PDB file of C-alpha atoms in Angstrom:
ATOM      1  CA  UNK A   1       5.883   1.879 -13.882  1.00  0.00           C
ATOM      2  CA  UNK A   2       2.505   2.849 -12.383  1.00  0.00           C
ATOM      3  CA  UNK A   3       0.369   5.643 -13.749  1.00  0.00           C
ATOM      4  CA  UNK A   4      -3.149   6.516 -12.572  1.00  0.00           C
ATOM      5  CA  UNK A   5      -5.166   8.977 -14.605  1.00  0.00           C
ATOM      6  CA  UNK A   6      -8.518  10.524 -13.643  1.00  0.00           C
ATOM      7  CA  UNK A   7      -9.549   7.573 -11.475  1.00  0.00           C
ATOM      8  CA  UNK A   8     -13.058   7.999 -10.074  1.00  0.00           C
ATOM      9  CA  UNK A   9     -14.927   5.342  -8.116  1.00  0.00           C
ATOM     10  CA  UNK A  10     -18.547   5.283  -6.983  1.00  0.00           C
ATOM     11  CA  UNK A  11     -20.595   2.650  -5.197  1.00  0.00           C
ATOM     12  CA  UNK A  12     -23.921   1.597  -6.665  1.00  0.00           C
ATOM     13  CA  UNK A  13     -26.737   1.413  -4.145  1.00  0.00           C
ATOM     14  CA  UNK A  14     -30.393   0.604  -4.641  1.00  0.00           C
ATOM     15  CA  UNK A  15     -33.114   2.589  -2.902  1.00  0.00           C
ATOM     16  CA  UNK A  16     -36.048   0.224  -3.128  1.00  0.00           C
ATOM     17  CA  UNK A  17     -36.296  -2.331  -5.918  1.00  0.00           C
ATOM     18  CA  UNK A  18     -35.438  -0.289  -8.998  1.00  0.00           C
ATOM     19  CA  UNK A  19     -34.151   3.124  -7.988  1.00  0.00           C
ATOM     20  CA  UNK A  20     -30.370   3.242  -8.298  1.00  0.00           C
ATOM     21  CA  UNK A  21     -28.036   5.693  -6.586  1.00  0.00           C
ATOM     22  CA  UNK A  22     -24.293   6.223  -7.066  1.00  0.00           C
ATOM     23  CA  UNK A  23     -22.273   7.192  -3.994  1.00  0.00           C
ATOM     24  CA  UNK A  24     -18.961   8.825  -5.069  1.00  0.00           C
ATOM     25  CA  UNK A  25     -15.842   7.838  -3.116  1.00  0.00           C
ATOM     26  CA  UNK A  26     -12.881   8.837  -5.309  1.00  0.00           C
ATOM     27  CA  UNK A  27     -12.719  11.692  -7.766  1.00  0.00           C
ATOM     28  CA  UNK A  28     -10.163  12.293 -10.546  1.00  0.00           C
ATOM     29  CA  UNK A  29      -7.169  10.660  -8.858  1.00  0.00           C
ATOM     30  CA  UNK A  30      -3.847  11.180 -10.663  1.00  0.00           C
ATOM     31  CA  UNK A  31      -0.695   9.479  -9.390  1.00  0.00           C
ATOM     32  CA  UNK A  32       2.638   8.184 -10.731  1.00  0.00           C
ATOM     33  CA  UNK A  33       5.188   5.789  -9.248  1.00  0.00           C
ATOM     34  CA  UNK A  34       8.484   5.287 -11.089  1.00  0.00           C
ATOM     35  CA  UNK A  35      11.020   2.426 -10.813  1.00  0.00           C
ATOM     36  CA  UNK A  36      13.366   2.939  -7.873  1.00  0.00           C
ATOM     37  CA  UNK A  37      10.834   5.127  -6.094  1.00  0.00           C
ATOM     38  CA  UNK A  38       8.688   4.908  -2.972  1.00  0.00           C
ATOM     39  CA  UNK A  39       5.620   7.130  -3.108  1.00  0.00           C
ATOM     40  CA  UNK A  40       3.734   7.374   0.187  1.00  0.00           C
ATOM     41  CA  UNK A  41      -0.014   7.893  -0.169  1.00  0.00           C
ATOM     42  CA  UNK A  42      -1.104   9.514   3.080  1.00  0.00           C
ATOM     43  CA  UNK A  43      -4.520  10.455   4.343  1.00  0.00           C
ATOM     44  CA  UNK A  44      -6.991   9.909   7.189  1.00  0.00           C
ATOM     45  CA  UNK A  45      -9.153   6.817   7.570  1.00  0.00           C
ATOM     46  CA  UNK A  46     -11.933   6.780   4.993  1.00  0.00           C
ATOM     47  CA  UNK A  47     -10.067   9.014   2.542  1.00  0.00           C
ATOM     48  CA  UNK A  48     -10.001   6.270  -0.101  1.00  0.00           C
ATOM     49  CA  UNK A  49      -6.395   5.048   0.168  1.00  0.00           C
ATOM     50  CA  UNK A  50      -7.146   1.328   0.270  1.00  0.00           C
ATOM     51  CA  UNK A  51      -9.767   1.763  -2.441  1.00  0.00           C
ATOM     52  CA  UNK A  52      -6.989   2.925  -4.771  1.00  0.00           C
ATOM     53  CA  UNK A  53      -4.967  -0.185  -3.893  1.00  0.00           C
ATOM     54  CA  UNK A  54      -7.920  -2.452  -4.642  1.00  0.00           C
ATOM     55  CA  UNK A  55      -8.529  -0.668  -7.941  1.00  0.00           C
ATOM     56  CA  UNK A  56      -4.914  -1.258  -8.991  1.00  0.00           C
ATOM     57  CA  UNK A  57      -5.151  -4.940  -8.072  1.00  0.00           C
ATOM     58  CA  UNK A  58      -8.542  -5.434  -9.744  1.00  0.00           C
ATOM     59  CA  UNK A  59     -10.180  -6.332  -6.441  1.00  0.00           C
ATOM     60  CA  UNK A  60     -13.060  -3.867  -6.341  1.00  0.00           C
ATOM     61  CA  UNK A  61     -16.482  -5.222  -5.316  1.00  0.00           C
ATOM     62  CA  UNK A  62     -19.114  -5.747  -7.991  1.00  0.00           C
ATOM     63  CA  UNK A  63     -21.158  -2.718  -6.967  1.00  0.00           C
ATOM     64  CA  UNK A  64     -18.267  -0.359  -7.793  1.00  0.00           C
ATOM     65  CA  UNK A  65     -18.382   1.873 -10.848  1.00  0.00           C
ATOM     66  CA  UNK A  66     -14.867   2.853 -11.932  1.00  0.00           C
ATOM     67  CA  UNK A  67     -13.879   5.516 -14.434  1.00  0.00           C
ATOM     68  CA  UNK A  68     -10.419   6.577 -15.565  1.00  0.00           C
ATOM     69  CA  UNK A  69      -7.400   4.455 -16.401  1.00  0.00           C
ATOM     70  CA  UNK A  70      -4.603   2.686 -14.546  1.00  0.00           C
ATOM     71  CA  UNK A  71      -1.406   1.901 -16.475  1.00  0.00           C
ATOM     72  CA  UNK A  72       1.395  -0.520 -15.650  1.00  0.00           C
ATOM     73  CA  UNK A  73       4.464  -0.129 -17.859  1.00  0.00           C
ATOM     74  CA  UNK A  74       2.319   1.723 -20.376  1.00  0.00           C
ATOM     75  CA  UNK A  75      -0.375  -0.965 -20.559  1.00  0.00           C
ATOM     76  CA  UNK A  76      -3.918  -0.245 -19.386  1.00  0.00           C
ATOM     77  CA  UNK A  77      -4.871  -2.602 -16.566  1.00  0.00           C
ATOM     78  CA  UNK A  78      -8.175  -4.083 -17.648  1.00  0.00           C
ATOM     79  CA  UNK A  79      -9.685  -7.092 -15.895  1.00  0.00           C
ATOM     80  CA  UNK A  80      -7.907  -9.693 -18.026  1.00  0.00           C
ATOM     81  CA  UNK A  81      -4.467  -8.077 -17.909  1.00  0.00           C
ATOM     82  CA  UNK A  82      -4.507  -7.520 -14.152  1.00  0.00           C
ATOM     83  CA  UNK A  83      -5.339 -11.186 -13.620  1.00  0.00           C
ATOM     84  CA  UNK A  84      -2.193 -12.072 -15.574  1.00  0.00           C
ATOM     85  CA  UNK A  85      -0.006  -9.562 -13.725  1.00  0.00           C
ATOM     86  CA  UNK A  86      -1.372  -9.990 -10.194  1.00  0.00           C
ATOM     87  CA  UNK A  87       1.153 -11.767  -7.985  1.00  0.00           C
ATOM     88  CA  UNK A  88       3.733 -11.854 -10.771  1.00  0.00           C
ATOM     89  CA  UNK A  89       4.351  -8.277 -11.869  1.00  0.00           C
ATOM     90  CA  UNK A  90       2.197  -6.494  -9.283  1.00  0.00           C
ATOM     91  CA  UNK A  91       2.079  -7.606  -5.668  1.00  0.00           C
ATOM     92  CA  UNK A  92      -0.137  -6.478  -2.796  1.00  0.00           C
ATOM     93  CA  UNK A  93       1.033  -6.344   0.799  1.00  0.00           C
ATOM     94  CA  UNK A  94      -2.424  -6.385   2.434  1.00  0.00           C
ATOM     95  CA  UNK A  95      -3.499  -4.475   5.493  1.00  0.00           C
ATOM     96  CA  UNK A  96      -5.298  -7.292   7.318  1.00  0.00           C
ATOM     97  CA  UNK A  97      -3.362 -10.195   8.795  1.00  0.00           C
ATOM     98  CA  UNK A  98      -6.572 -12.204   8.312  1.00  0.00           C
ATOM     99  CA  UNK A  99      -5.396 -12.552   4.697  1.00  0.00           C
ATOM    100  CA  UNK A 100      -3.199 -15.412   5.914  1.00  0.00           C
ATOM    101  CA  UNK A 101      -4.735 -18.873   5.498  1.00  0.00           C
ATOM    102  CA  UNK A 102      -5.617 -20.061   9.035  1.00  0.00           C
ATOM    103  CA  UNK A 103      -5.396 -23.724   7.997  1.00  0.00           C
ATOM    104  CA  UNK A 104      -1.816 -23.720   6.645  1.00  0.00           C
ATOM    105  CA  UNK A 105       1.606 -23.315   8.202  1.00  0.00           C
ATOM    106  CA  UNK A 106       3.142 -19.960   7.352  1.00  0.00           C
ATOM    107  CA  UNK A 107       6.258 -21.447   5.765  1.00  0.00           C
ATOM    108  CA  UNK A 108       4.051 -23.292   3.311  1.00  0.00           C
ATOM    109  CA  UNK A 109       2.149 -20.103   2.550  1.00  0.00           C
ATOM    110  CA  UNK A 110       5.410 -18.344   1.644  1.00  0.00           C
ATOM    111  CA  UNK A 111       6.207 -21.202  -0.747  1.00  0.00           C
ATOM    112  CA  UNK A 112       2.726 -20.939  -2.278  1.00  0.00           C
ATOM    113  CA  UNK A 113       3.297 -17.244  -2.986  1.00  0.00           C
ATOM    114  CA  UNK A 114       6.463 -18.153  -4.883  1.00  0.00           C
ATOM    115  CA  UNK A 115       4.690 -20.894  -6.835  1.00  0.00           C
ATOM    116  CA  UNK A 116       1.911 -18.527  -7.897  1.00  0.00           C
ATOM    117  CA  UNK A 117       4.544 -16.097  -9.155  1.00  0.00           C
ATOM    118  CA  UNK A 118       6.385 -18.870 -10.990  1.00  0.00           C
ATOM    119  CA  UNK A 119       9.530 -18.565  -8.849  1.00  0.00           C
ATOM    120  CA  UNK A 120      11.385 -20.792  -6.419  1.00  0.00           C
ATOM    121  CA  UNK A 121      12.525 -19.573  -3.015  1.00  0.00           C
ATOM    122  CA  UNK A 122      13.737 -20.949   0.276  1.00  0.00           C
ATOM    123  CA  UNK A 123      11.049 -20.169   2.853  1.00  0.00           C
ATOM    124  CA  UNK A 124      13.600 -20.245   5.685  1.00  0.00           C
ATOM    125  CA  UNK A 125      15.688 -17.574   3.959  1.00  0.00           C
ATOM    126  CA  UNK A 126      12.621 -15.407   3.453  1.00  0.00           C
ATOM    127  CA  UNK A 127      11.814 -15.650   7.153  1.00  0.00           C
ATOM    128  CA  UNK A 128      15.363 -14.654   8.082  1.00  0.00           C
ATOM    129  CA  UNK A 129      15.124 -11.682   5.705  1.00  0.00           C
ATOM    130  CA  UNK A 130      12.215 -10.294   7.740  1.00  0.00           C
ATOM    131  CA  UNK A 131      13.882 -10.939  11.078  1.00  0.00           C
ATOM    132  CA  UNK A 132      12.173 -14.220  11.992  1.00  0.00           C
ATOM    133  CA  UNK A 133      13.869 -17.540  12.833  1.00  0.00           C
ATOM    134  CA  UNK A 134      13.268 -20.438  10.402  1.00  0.00           C
ATOM    135  CA  UNK A 135      11.272 -22.425  12.964  1.00  0.00           C
ATOM    136  CA  UNK A 136       8.466 -19.859  12.674  1.00  0.00           C
ATOM    137  CA  UNK A 137       7.657 -21.477   9.328  1.00  0.00           C
ATOM    138  CA  UNK A 138       6.114 -24.439  11.154  1.00  0.00           C
ATOM    139  CA  UNK A 139       3.578 -22.251  12.980  1.00  0.00           C
ATOM    140  CA  UNK A 140      -0.015 -21.485  12.041  1.00  0.00           C
ATOM    141  CA  UNK A 141      -1.249 -17.869  11.817  1.00  0.00           C
ATOM    142  CA  UNK A 142      -3.119 -18.054  15.132  1.00  0.00           C
ATOM    143  CA  UNK A 143       0.189 -18.825  16.861  1.00  0.00           C
ATOM    144  CA  UNK A 144       1.776 -15.567  15.678  1.00  0.00           C
ATOM    145  CA  UNK A 145       1.798 -12.147  17.268  1.00  0.00           C
ATOM    146  CA  UNK A 146       0.492  -9.263  15.183  1.00  0.00           C
ATOM    147  CA  UNK A 147       4.014  -8.116  14.372  1.00  0.00           C
ATOM    148  CA  UNK A 148       5.096 -11.601  13.319  1.00  0.00           C
ATOM    149  CA  UNK A 149       2.053 -11.968  11.073  1.00  0.00           C
ATOM    150  CA  UNK A 150       2.856  -8.634   9.399  1.00  0.00           C
ATOM    151  CA  UNK A 151       6.376  -9.871   8.710  1.00  0.00           C
ATOM    152  CA  UNK A 152       4.978 -13.026   7.120  1.00  0.00           C
ATOM    153  CA  UNK A 153       2.887 -10.866   4.794  1.00  0.00           C
ATOM    154  CA  UNK A 154       6.028  -8.896   3.897  1.00  0.00           C
ATOM    155  CA  UNK A 155       7.884 -12.150   3.220  1.00  0.00           C
ATOM    156  CA  UNK A 156       5.078 -13.313   0.933  1.00  0.00           C
ATOM    157  CA  UNK A 157       5.118 -10.043  -1.002  1.00  0.00           C
ATOM    158  CA  UNK A 158       8.911 -10.159  -1.374  1.00  0.00           C
ATOM    159  CA  UNK A 159       8.792 -13.801  -2.416  1.00  0.00           C
ATOM    160  CA  UNK A 160       6.638 -12.988  -5.420  1.00  0.00           C
ATOM    161  CA  UNK A 161       9.426 -10.777  -6.745  1.00  0.00           C
ATOM    162  CA  UNK A 162       6.924  -8.461  -8.449  1.00  0.00           C
ATOM    163  CA  UNK A 163       8.514  -5.182  -9.602  1.00  0.00           C
ATOM    164  CA  UNK A 164       5.507  -3.136  -8.432  1.00  0.00           C
ATOM    165  CA  UNK A 165       4.586  -3.440  -4.754  1.00  0.00           C
ATOM    166  CA  UNK A 166       1.389  -1.979  -3.297  1.00  0.00           C
ATOM    167  CA  UNK A 167       1.855  -1.846   0.486  1.00  0.00           C
ATOM    168  CA  UNK A 168      -1.474  -1.134   2.187  1.00  0.00           C
ATOM    169  CA  UNK A 169      -0.990   0.140   5.762  1.00  0.00           C
ATOM    170  CA  UNK A 170       1.915  -2.270   6.395  1.00  0.00           C
ATOM    171  CA  UNK A 171       2.898  -0.746   9.759  1.00  0.00           C
ATOM    172  CA  UNK A 172      -0.469  -0.402  11.514  1.00  0.00           C
ATOM    173  CA  UNK A 173      -0.271  -1.620  15.107  1.00  0.00           C
ATOM    174  CA  UNK A 174       3.447  -2.414  15.009  1.00  0.00           C
ATOM    175  CA  UNK A 175       6.012  -1.470  17.624  1.00  0.00           C
ATOM    176  CA  UNK A 176       8.719   0.948  16.400  1.00  0.00           C
ATOM    177  CA  UNK A 177      11.403  -1.706  15.824  1.00  0.00           C
ATOM    178  CA  UNK A 178       9.111  -3.971  13.788  1.00  0.00           C
ATOM    179  CA  UNK A 179       7.726  -0.955  11.932  1.00  0.00           C
ATOM    180  CA  UNK A 180      11.233   0.128  10.960  1.00  0.00           C
ATOM    181  CA  UNK A 181      12.137  -3.379   9.797  1.00  0.00           C
ATOM    182  CA  UNK A 182       9.069  -3.546   7.552  1.00  0.00           C
ATOM    183  CA  UNK A 183       9.736  -0.089   6.121  1.00  0.00           C
ATOM    184  CA  UNK A 184      13.390  -0.960   5.520  1.00  0.00           C
ATOM    185  CA  UNK A 185      12.325  -3.993   3.469  1.00  0.00           C
ATOM    186  CA  UNK A 186       9.970  -1.794   1.465  1.00  0.00           C
ATOM    187  CA  UNK A 187      12.731   0.762   0.841  1.00  0.00           C
ATOM    188  CA  UNK A 188      15.105  -2.024  -0.220  1.00  0.00           C
ATOM    189  CA  UNK A 189      12.578  -3.207  -2.798  1.00  0.00           C
ATOM    190  CA  UNK A 190      12.696   0.215  -4.455  1.00  0.00           C
ATOM    191  CA  UNK A 191      16.478   0.487  -4.150  1.00  0.00           C
ATOM    192  CA  UNK A 192      16.736  -2.774  -6.094  1.00  0.00           C
ATOM    193  CA  UNK A 193      14.772  -1.270  -8.985  1.00  0.00           C
ATOM    194  CA  UNK A 194      11.197  -1.916  -7.907  1.00  0.00           C
ATOM    195  CA  UNK A 195       8.435   0.639  -7.456  1.00  0.00           C
ATOM    196  CA  UNK A 196       6.429   0.987  -4.244  1.00  0.00           C
ATOM    197  CA  UNK A 197       3.133   2.666  -3.455  1.00  0.00           C
ATOM    198  CA  UNK A 198       3.192   2.908   0.340  1.00  0.00           C
ATOM    199  CA  UNK A 199      -0.285   3.528   1.744  1.00  0.00           C
ATOM    200  CA  UNK A 200      -0.247   4.842   5.288  1.00  0.00           C
ATOM    201  CA  UNK A 201      -1.629   7.445   7.686  1.00  0.00           C
ATOM    202  CA  UNK A 202       1.695   7.856   9.509  1.00  0.00           C
ATOM    203  CA  UNK A 203       3.600  10.798   8.042  1.00  0.00           C
ATOM    204  CA  UNK A 204       6.859  10.794  10.012  1.00  0.00           C
ATOM    205  CA  UNK A 205       8.013   7.193   9.334  1.00  0.00           C
ATOM    206  CA  UNK A 206       6.985   7.598   5.687  1.00  0.00           C
ATOM    207  CA  UNK A 207       9.200  10.666   5.332  1.00  0.00           C
ATOM    208  CA  UNK A 208      12.277   8.609   6.233  1.00  0.00           C
ATOM    209  CA  UNK A 209      11.696   6.038   3.458  1.00  0.00           C
ATOM    210  CA  UNK A 210       9.656   7.697   0.701  1.00  0.00           C
ATOM    211  CA  UNK A 211      10.826   9.869  -2.176  1.00  0.00           C
ATOM    212  CA  UNK A 212       7.522  11.701  -2.552  1.00  0.00           C
ATOM    213  CA  UNK A 213       4.416  12.213  -0.426  1.00  0.00           C
ATOM    214  CA  UNK A 214       0.965  12.178  -2.043  1.00  0.00           C
ATOM    215  CA  UNK A 215      -1.789  13.526   0.204  1.00  0.00           C
ATOM    216  CA  UNK A 216      -5.401  12.447  -0.210  1.00  0.00           C
ATOM    217  CA  UNK A 217      -8.417  13.913   1.554  1.00  0.00           C
ATOM    218  CA  UNK A 218     -12.137  13.190   1.170  1.00  0.00           C
ATOM    219  CA  UNK A 219     -11.549  11.074  -1.934  1.00  0.00           C
ATOM    220  CA  UNK A 220      -9.528  13.720  -3.767  1.00  0.00           C
ATOM    221  CA  UNK A 221      -5.804  14.247  -4.221  1.00  0.00           C
ATOM    222  CA  UNK A 222      -4.607  17.299  -2.330  1.00  0.00           C
ATOM    223  CA  UNK A 223      -1.011  17.459  -3.559  1.00  0.00           C
ATOM    224  CA  UNK A 224       2.151  15.488  -4.288  1.00  0.00           C
ATOM    225  CA  UNK A 225       5.372  16.849  -2.805  1.00  0.00           C
ATOM    226  CA  UNK A 226       8.990  15.715  -2.408  1.00  0.00           C
ATOM    227  CA  UNK A 227       9.851  14.558   1.091  1.00  0.00           C
ATOM    228  CA  UNK A 228      12.485  17.294   1.279  1.00  0.00           C
ATOM    229  CA  UNK A 229       9.675  19.882   1.386  1.00  0.00           C
ATOM    230  CA  UNK A 230       8.651  18.679   4.845  1.00  0.00           C
ATOM    231  CA  UNK A 231      11.132  20.502   7.062  1.00  0.00           C
ATOM    232  CA  UNK A 232      11.393  23.366   9.507  1.00  0.00           C
ATOM    233  CA  UNK A 233       8.159  25.225  10.079  1.00  0.00           C
ATOM    234  CA  UNK A 234       6.660  23.984   6.804  1.00  0.00           C
ATOM    235  CA  UNK A 235       6.832  27.351   5.077  1.00  0.00           C
ATOM    236  CA  UNK A 236       8.107  25.642   1.923  1.00  0.00           C
ATOM    237  CA  UNK A 237       5.002  23.464   1.609  1.00  0.00           C
ATOM    238  CA  UNK A 238       2.811  24.723  -1.226  1.00  0.00           C
ATOM    239  CA  UNK A 239      -0.380  23.053   0.038  1.00  0.00           C
ATOM    240  CA  UNK A 240      -2.368  24.380   2.990  1.00  0.00           C
ATOM    241  CA  UNK A 241      -3.389  20.817   3.871  1.00  0.00           C
ATOM    242  CA  UNK A 242       0.221  19.592   3.823  1.00  0.00           C
ATOM    243  CA  UNK A 243       1.268  22.543   5.964  1.00  0.00           C
ATOM    244  CA  UNK A 244      -1.503  21.827   8.473  1.00  0.00           C
ATOM    245  CA  UNK A 245      -0.526  18.154   8.751  1.00  0.00           C
ATOM    246  CA  UNK A 246       3.126  19.011   9.222  1.00  0.00           C
ATOM    247  CA  UNK A 247       2.514  21.658  11.869  1.00  0.00           C
ATOM    248  CA  UNK A 248       0.066  19.424  13.762  1.00  0.00           C
ATOM    249  CA  UNK A 249       2.829  16.929  14.597  1.00  0.00           C
ATOM    250  CA  UNK A 250       4.019  16.963  18.241  1.00  0.00           C
ATOM    251  CA  UNK A 251       7.555  17.994  17.307  1.00  0.00           C
ATOM    252  CA  UNK A 252       6.158  20.914  15.308  1.00  0.00           C
ATOM    253  CA  UNK A 253       4.055  22.451  18.044  1.00  0.00           C
ATOM    254  CA  UNK A 254       0.679  20.695  17.771  1.00  0.00           C
ATOM    255  CA  UNK A 255      -0.731  23.554  15.720  1.00  0.00           C
ATOM    256  CA  UNK A 256      -4.263  22.427  14.883  1.00  0.00           C
ATOM    257  CA  UNK A 257      -6.659  24.519  12.829  1.00  0.00           C
ATOM    258  CA  UNK A 258     -10.410  23.991  12.555  1.00  0.00           C
TER     259      UNK A 258
END
């Protein structure tokens, strides 16, 4: 469903009036996500994870220079095609809760997401699906806790019904129960035939929901491994970086290497 080939992204910067400089951020990214699959893209802050999400959605800033190709169902996502698919065939679950409209009640915003996708949904049912009572639909974003706002974003993404879901750090700042609810909804989307790119820095929760783990570091892909490879002492991991991450977890002895 999603195929990324040799994606490289640089930022254009001007030194003085005319001298132009390109600052590379991503280099030769290759990634696949199939229907029925959750692929977790994991890396530290600043590794370029969200930049990949924005490239898929066609939301890069104007000073970006992008090379390589992104395919959705075999079709190259150029600017015109992504505008047609965005919100209908490809949906983004954004990282920032500030993406909610502060001037509109959240129930109305869920309905708007459905209208943009050309579907009809019951906003109350969508709220119940993410563990919120229907009366929450009458609230404004500033009246929500962080966890509630995240659930509203999940409800909006689910409402669109897009087969491909890009979930950008959907569990940041959530308590364990809310985190698990959000991840369960993401897993359900894949189990129903959708495809999910789950962007996160949290390895352990991702391992319980994802089919494969793609590791990114310093703007480059390190490796892509099945979740089953992350077990025991990590001897079965073919990547030194993956092995270091696994062994640095508290339950694996906090082994940290310089």
